Short mmCIF file of C-alpha atoms in Angstrom, two decimals:
data_model
loop_
_atom_site.label_atom_id
_atom_site.label_comp_id
_atom_site.label_asym_id
_atom_site.label_seq_id
_atom_site.Cartn_x
_atom_site.Cartn_y
_atom_site.Cartn_z
CA UNK A 1221 19.53 -7.08 42.97
CA UNK A 1222 17.91 -10.51 43.45
CA UNK A 1223 14.78 -9.35 41.57
CA UNK A 1224 16.87 -8.30 38.56
CA UNK A 1225 18.78 -11.59 38.71
CA UNK A 1226 15.54 -13.55 38.96
CA UNK A 1227 14.16 -11.77 35.90
CA UNK A 1228 17.32 -12.56 33.91
CA UNK A 1229 17.31 -16.18 35.02
CA UNK A 1230 13.64 -16.63 34.15
CA UNK A 1231 14.29 -15.19 30.69
CA UNK A 1232 17.27 -17.53 30.20
CA UNK A 1233 15.31 -20.56 31.39
CA UNK A 1234 12.43 -19.67 29.09
CA UNK A 1235 14.90 -20.07 26.24
CA UNK A 1236 16.44 -23.30 27.56
CA UNK A 1237 14.95 -24.87 30.66
CA UNK A 1238 17.73 -27.47 30.84
CA UNK A 1239 20.64 -25.02 30.73
CA UNK A 1240 23.24 -25.90 33.37
CA UNK A 1241 24.05 -23.57 36.25
CA UNK A 1242 27.38 -22.79 34.59
CA UNK A 1243 25.65 -21.91 31.31
CA UNK A 1244 23.10 -19.76 33.13
CA UNK A 1245 25.85 -18.00 35.07
CA UNK A 1246 27.64 -17.15 31.84
CA UNK A 1247 24.43 -15.80 30.28
CA UNK A 1248 23.45 -13.53 33.17
CA UNK A 1249 26.99 -12.59 34.28
CA UNK A 1250 26.60 -13.75 37.88
CA UNK A 1251 28.54 -16.23 40.06
CA UNK A 1252 27.50 -19.85 39.63
CA UNK A 1253 26.76 -20.21 43.35
CA UNK A 1254 24.36 -17.25 43.26
CA UNK A 1255 22.67 -18.59 40.14
CA UNK A 1256 22.27 -22.05 41.64
CA UNK A 1257 20.76 -20.63 44.84
CA UNK A 1258 18.28 -18.38 43.01
CA UNK A 1259 17.15 -21.06 40.54
CA UNK A 1260 16.58 -23.54 43.36
CA UNK A 1261 14.67 -20.88 45.32
CA UNK A 1262 12.44 -20.07 42.34
CA UNK A 1263 11.72 -23.73 41.65
CA UNK A 1264 11.24 -24.56 45.31
CA UNK A 1265 8.74 -21.74 45.87
CA UNK A 1266 6.53 -22.89 43.01
CA UNK A 1267 6.93 -19.48 41.38
CA UNK A 1268 8.64 -21.07 38.37
CA UNK A 1269 8.32 -24.54 36.93
CA UNK A 1270 10.42 -26.15 34.21
CA UNK A 1271 8.12 -27.98 31.82
CA UNK A 1272 8.60 -30.00 28.66
CA UNK A 1273 6.07 -29.50 25.88
CA UNK A 1274 5.80 -31.61 22.75
CA UNK A 1275 5.11 -29.84 19.47
CA UNK A 1276 1.34 -29.53 18.88
CA UNK A 1277 1.76 -31.15 15.44
CA UNK A 1278 3.37 -34.17 17.07
CA UNK A 1279 0.25 -34.44 19.23
CA UNK A 1280 -2.06 -34.03 16.24
CA UNK A 1281 -3.21 -30.60 17.44
CA UNK A 1282 -3.49 -28.52 14.29
CA UNK A 1283 -6.12 -25.92 15.27
CA UNK A 1284 -4.96 -23.37 17.85
CA UNK A 1285 -7.04 -20.42 18.97
CA UNK A 1286 -7.19 -17.54 21.44
CA UNK A 1287 -10.68 -17.17 22.91
CA UNK A 1288 -12.04 -14.14 24.77
CA UNK A 1289 -15.18 -14.69 26.86
CA UNK A 1290 -17.60 -12.13 28.29
CA UNK A 1291 -19.64 -13.37 31.26
CA UNK A 1292 -22.79 -12.10 32.92
CA UNK A 1293 -22.29 -12.21 36.70
CA UNK A 1294 -19.72 -14.42 38.47
CA UNK A 1295 -17.50 -16.41 36.14
CA UNK A 1296 -16.88 -19.43 38.42
CA UNK A 1297 -18.98 -21.90 36.40
CA UNK A 1298 -17.43 -20.80 33.11
CA UNK A 1299 -13.91 -21.04 34.53
CA UNK A 1300 -14.67 -24.54 35.82
CA UNK A 1301 -15.97 -25.64 32.42
CA UNK A 1302 -12.98 -24.20 30.56
CA UNK A 1303 -10.50 -25.77 32.95
CA UNK A 1304 -12.20 -29.15 32.72
CA UNK A 1305 -11.85 -29.51 28.95
CA UNK A 1306 -8.73 -31.07 27.46
CA UNK A 1307 -8.94 -28.51 24.66
CA UNK A 1308 -7.80 -25.68 26.94
CA UNK A 1309 -4.14 -25.27 27.86
CA UNK A 1310 -4.51 -21.79 29.40
CA UNK A 1311 -7.39 -20.06 31.22
CA UNK A 1312 -7.09 -16.62 32.85
CA UNK A 1313 -9.30 -13.91 34.31
CA UNK A 1314 -8.50 -10.58 32.66
CA UNK A 1315 -9.35 -6.91 32.79
CA UNK A 1316 -11.00 -5.06 29.93
CA UNK A 1317 -14.00 -5.74 27.69
CA UNK A 1318 -13.86 -9.50 28.32
CA UNK A 1319 -13.73 -11.38 31.60
CA UNK A 1320 -11.72 -14.46 30.61
CA UNK A 1321 -9.25 -15.53 27.96
CA UNK A 1322 -8.30 -19.07 27.06
CA UNK A 1323 -6.04 -20.83 24.59
CA UNK A 1324 -7.50 -23.89 22.90
CA UNK A 1325 -5.50 -26.56 21.07
CA UNK A 1326 -7.52 -29.19 19.18
CA UNK A 1327 -7.13 -31.59 16.28
CA UNK A 1328 -9.41 -30.00 13.68
CA UNK A 1329 -11.51 -26.99 12.76
CA UNK A 1330 -14.62 -29.07 13.44
CA UNK A 1331 -13.41 -29.94 16.95
CA UNK A 1332 -12.69 -26.26 17.58
CA UNK A 1333 -16.19 -25.30 16.45
CA UNK A 1334 -17.71 -27.91 18.75
CA UNK A 1335 -15.66 -26.63 21.69
CA UNK A 1336 -16.76 -23.05 21.00
CA UNK A 1337 -20.39 -24.12 20.61
CA UNK A 1338 -20.24 -25.79 24.00
CA UNK A 1339 -18.73 -22.64 25.49
CA UNK A 1340 -21.39 -20.39 23.96
CA UNK A 1341 -24.11 -22.65 25.38
CA UNK A 1342 -23.05 -22.06 29.00
CA UNK A 1343 -25.73 -20.05 30.84
CA UNK A 1344 -23.57 -17.11 31.94
CA UNK A 1345 -21.64 -16.69 28.68
CA UNK A 1346 -22.87 -13.64 26.76
CA UNK A 1347 -20.13 -13.32 24.12
CA UNK A 1348 -17.26 -15.38 22.70
CA UNK A 1349 -14.65 -13.88 20.38
CA UNK A 1350 -12.18 -16.20 18.68
CA UNK A 1351 -8.82 -15.54 17.07
CA UNK A 1352 -7.33 -18.33 14.96
CA UNK A 1353 -3.55 -18.68 15.08
CA UNK A 1354 -2.08 -18.80 11.61
CA UNK A 1355 1.53 -18.81 12.83
CA UNK A 1356 3.18 -18.81 16.24
CA UNK A 1357 6.10 -16.42 15.83
CA UNK A 1358 7.64 -16.96 19.25
CA UNK A 1359 6.56 -18.78 22.38
CA UNK A 1360 8.10 -20.01 25.61
CA UNK A 1361 5.24 -22.53 25.78
CA UNK A 1362 5.96 -24.66 22.70
CA UNK A 1363 8.71 -25.52 20.19
CA UNK A 1364 9.40 -22.79 17.64
CA UNK A 1365 8.57 -23.24 13.97
CA UNK A 1366 6.95 -26.18 12.17
CA UNK A 1367 7.74 -29.74 13.15
CA UNK A 1368 10.47 -31.17 10.95
CA UNK A 1369 9.02 -33.54 8.37
CA UNK A 1370 11.50 -36.33 9.11
CA UNK A 1371 10.67 -36.55 12.83
CA UNK A 1372 9.87 -40.04 14.07
CA UNK A 1373 9.41 -40.94 17.72
CA UNK A 1374 9.56 -44.40 19.24
CA UNK A 1375 8.62 -45.77 22.66
CA UNK A 1376 11.92 -44.62 24.18
CA UNK A 1377 11.34 -41.06 22.94
CA UNK A 1378 7.82 -41.13 24.37
CA UNK A 1379 9.14 -42.30 27.73
CA UNK A 1380 11.70 -39.47 27.81
CA UNK A 1381 9.03 -36.92 26.90
CA UNK A 1382 6.75 -38.22 29.66
CA UNK A 1383 9.54 -38.02 32.23
CA UNK A 1384 10.47 -34.48 31.19
CA UNK A 1385 6.82 -33.42 31.31
CA UNK A 1386 6.92 -34.30 35.02
CA UNK A 1387 10.30 -32.66 35.69
CA UNK A 1388 11.89 -30.64 32.92
CA UNK A 1389 15.26 -30.45 34.72
CA UNK A 1390 15.50 -34.12 35.62
CA UNK A 1391 19.23 -35.02 35.45
CA UNK A 1392 20.32 -37.17 32.54
CA UNK A 1393 21.52 -39.88 34.95
CA UNK A 1394 18.00 -40.17 36.37
CA UNK A 1395 16.37 -39.92 32.94
CA UNK A 1396 18.61 -42.71 31.72
CA UNK A 1397 17.87 -44.93 34.72
CA UNK A 1398 14.11 -44.56 34.32
CA UNK A 1399 14.19 -45.00 30.55
CA UNK A 1400 16.57 -47.98 30.68
CA UNK A 1401 19.47 -46.51 28.76
CA UNK A 1402 22.87 -44.87 29.25
CA UNK A 1403 23.17 -41.18 30.25
CA UNK A 1404 24.95 -40.38 26.98
CA UNK A 1405 22.17 -42.02 24.98
CA UNK A 1406 19.54 -40.11 26.97
CA UNK A 1407 21.37 -36.84 26.33
CA UNK A 1408 21.60 -37.59 22.60
CA UNK A 1409 17.91 -38.52 22.39
CA UNK A 1410 16.74 -35.38 24.20
CA UNK A 1411 19.06 -33.25 22.06
CA UNK A 1412 17.59 -34.76 18.89
CA UNK A 1413 14.01 -34.15 20.08
CA UNK A 1414 14.80 -30.50 20.87
CA UNK A 1415 16.75 -29.90 17.64
CA UNK A 1416 13.96 -31.38 15.52
CA UNK A 1417 11.44 -29.13 17.31
CA UNK A 1418 9.55 -32.14 18.61
CA UNK A 1419 10.16 -30.97 22.19
CA UNK A 1420 10.70 -27.71 24.02
CA UNK A 1421 11.83 -27.45 27.65
CA UNK A 1422 11.33 -24.06 29.28
CA UNK A 1423 10.42 -22.16 32.41
CA UNK A 1424 6.77 -21.28 33.02
CA UNK A 1425 6.02 -18.55 35.55
CA UNK A 1426 3.22 -19.65 37.84
CA UNK A 1427 1.44 -16.37 38.37
CA UNK A 1428 -0.61 -15.90 41.50
CA UNK A 1429 0.84 -18.92 43.26
CA UNK A 1430 1.52 -16.92 46.38
CA UNK A 1431 5.20 -17.80 46.38
CA UNK A 1432 8.15 -15.44 46.16
CA UNK A 1433 10.04 -14.33 43.07
CA UNK A 1434 8.33 -14.96 39.77
CA UNK A 1435 4.77 -15.38 41.14
CA UNK A 1436 4.55 -11.62 41.60
CA UNK A 1437 5.43 -10.88 37.96
CA UNK A 1438 2.45 -9.24 36.25
CA UNK A 1439 1.54 -10.22 32.72
CA UNK A 1440 -0.14 -8.28 29.96
CA UNK A 1441 -1.97 -9.51 26.89
CA UNK A 1442 -2.14 -7.34 23.79
CA UNK A 1443 -3.90 -7.42 20.45
CA UNK A 1444 -2.28 -5.45 17.64
CA UNK A 1445 -3.84 -4.15 14.46
CA UNK A 1446 -1.25 -3.61 11.74
CA UNK A 1447 -0.91 -1.76 8.48
CA UNK A 1448 1.02 -3.45 5.70
CA UNK A 1449 3.89 -5.89 6.22
CA UNK A 1450 4.22 -7.18 9.78
CA UNK A 1451 7.88 -8.27 9.54
CA UNK A 1452 9.19 -5.16 11.32
CA UNK A 1453 6.71 -5.49 14.19
CA UNK A 1454 7.12 -9.24 14.68
CA UNK A 1455 10.90 -8.91 14.57
CA UNK A 1456 10.79 -6.20 17.22
CA UNK A 1457 8.50 -8.28 19.44
CA UNK A 1458 10.54 -11.47 19.10
CA UNK A 1459 13.62 -9.63 20.40
CA UNK A 1460 11.87 -7.66 23.15
CA UNK A 1461 12.76 -8.77 26.72
CA UNK A 1462 9.74 -10.12 28.58
CA UNK A 1463 7.78 -11.17 25.50
CA UNK A 1464 6.53 -14.70 26.13
CA UNK A 1465 4.25 -15.26 23.17
CA UNK A 1466 3.58 -13.76 19.73
CA UNK A 1467 1.15 -15.22 17.20
CA UNK A 1468 -0.25 -14.07 13.89
CA UNK A 1469 -4.01 -14.36 13.99
CA UNK A 1470 -7.16 -14.15 11.90
CA UNK A 1471 -9.91 -12.13 13.53
CA UNK A 1472 -10.20 -8.76 15.20
CA UNK A 1473 -6.41 -8.56 15.70
CA UNK A 1474 -3.47 -9.29 13.42
CA UNK A 1475 -1.13 -10.24 16.27
CA UNK A 1476 -1.66 -11.47 19.82
CA UNK A 1477 1.13 -10.95 22.34
CA UNK A 1478 1.82 -11.89 25.96
CA UNK A 1479 4.38 -9.87 27.91
CA UNK A 1480 5.66 -10.55 31.43
CA UNK A 1481 7.65 -8.12 33.58
CA UNK A 1482 8.66 -7.52 37.17
CA UNK A 1483 6.41 -4.46 37.50
CA UNK A 1484 3.40 -2.76 35.95
CA UNK A 1485 5.64 0.24 35.23
CA UNK A 1486 7.77 -1.85 32.88
CA UNK A 1487 4.67 -3.25 31.22
CA UNK A 1488 3.46 0.30 30.61
CA UNK A 1489 6.78 1.17 29.00
CA UNK A 1490 6.42 -1.83 26.70
CA UNK A 1491 2.95 -0.72 25.58
CA UNK A 1492 4.26 2.78 24.89
CA UNK A 1493 7.03 1.32 22.72
CA UNK A 1494 4.50 -0.81 20.85
CA UNK A 1495 2.24 2.16 20.14
CA UNK A 1496 5.22 4.09 18.74
CA UNK A 1497 6.13 1.35 16.23
CA UNK A 1498 5.69 2.05 12.54
CA UNK A 1499 3.03 -0.30 11.27
CA UNK A 1500 1.00 -0.52 14.48
CA UNK A 1501 -2.40 1.03 13.78
CA UNK A 1502 -4.13 -0.05 16.97
CA UNK A 1503 -3.33 -1.62 20.34
CA UNK A 1504 -5.76 -3.25 22.80
CA UNK A 1505 -4.43 -4.55 26.11
CA UNK A 1506 -5.70 -6.61 29.02
CA UNK A 1507 -4.09 -7.52 32.34
CA UNK A 1508 -3.97 -11.12 33.48
CA UNK A 1509 -5.55 -10.99 36.94
CA UNK A 1510 -5.61 -14.65 37.93
CA UNK A 1511 -4.46 -17.73 36.04
CA UNK A 1512 -6.69 -20.74 36.64
CA UNK A 1513 -5.08 -23.22 34.27
CA UNK A 1514 -1.71 -23.35 32.54
CA UNK A 1515 -0.94 -26.86 31.41
CA UNK A 1516 0.75 -27.37 28.05
CA UNK A 1517 2.02 -30.95 28.45
CA UNK A 1518 0.20 -33.87 26.92
CA UNK A 1519 1.48 -37.40 26.36
CA UNK A 1520 2.51 -38.36 22.83
CA UNK A 1521 0.22 -41.05 21.43
CA UNK A 1522 1.71 -44.17 19.93
CA UNK A 1523 -0.02 -43.40 16.64
CA UNK A 1524 2.37 -40.42 16.27
CA UNK A 1525 5.28 -42.72 15.49
#
């Protein structure tokens, strides 16, 4: 019962990390007291963290890529190098033909090439395969859609973003106190940032943290090869419970997907449904075995105003 409730709460918090306990209770159909207890338990265990992420465009990050790395021998040195670079927001050991996958977010194609060149030059790296994101269809790790053209942020907005990066569920009273404004003004500012897609606040499952609840949720990556129009497939994926990320890509796959579930059995059922979809010509999957880095927050520079 609690595992099912946890899964529903995680899904709801991935949509809106600042939803109130009353709103969450209405969404999952459970008593508010039970919802409050489970959310606090998940957050307290470190299994789930509520993070605020500014839109990559607001940060000047216009080149996003999924990188698969094959390593000869132990991967420790390669993992350390990937985790140390600011370009990487996600680094994971995986099963399958490659040993590691990473997501890179940088400011230009040239910067991406330089990052990949540095990765290829590492002694144990024997192959690097890169997929360029052309469009992020859905993601719990960033705002959805392009940044609105009329977005302007000032020092107060930056301060609120910084505070929410540290604690995505910080109460408005505390946000207001630290930012030097009224709670109603803080609420209005945060609402404007979210509505304009400058900011997204959501739950991130910390896999392999050793805590209870969400840390035991396995995750699967998948690369899809499509035939014809992808609208049917992307629409199906965007609505599928457990899907955390979908991106259109240029490279060996047409779509890259991340799916989380409370068991490997459910992940298997998802892959079977994907293989049965009209338009899916090929499916390659990999299991996330250990996540070494998952850090999507980055302060908004003053030049972004």
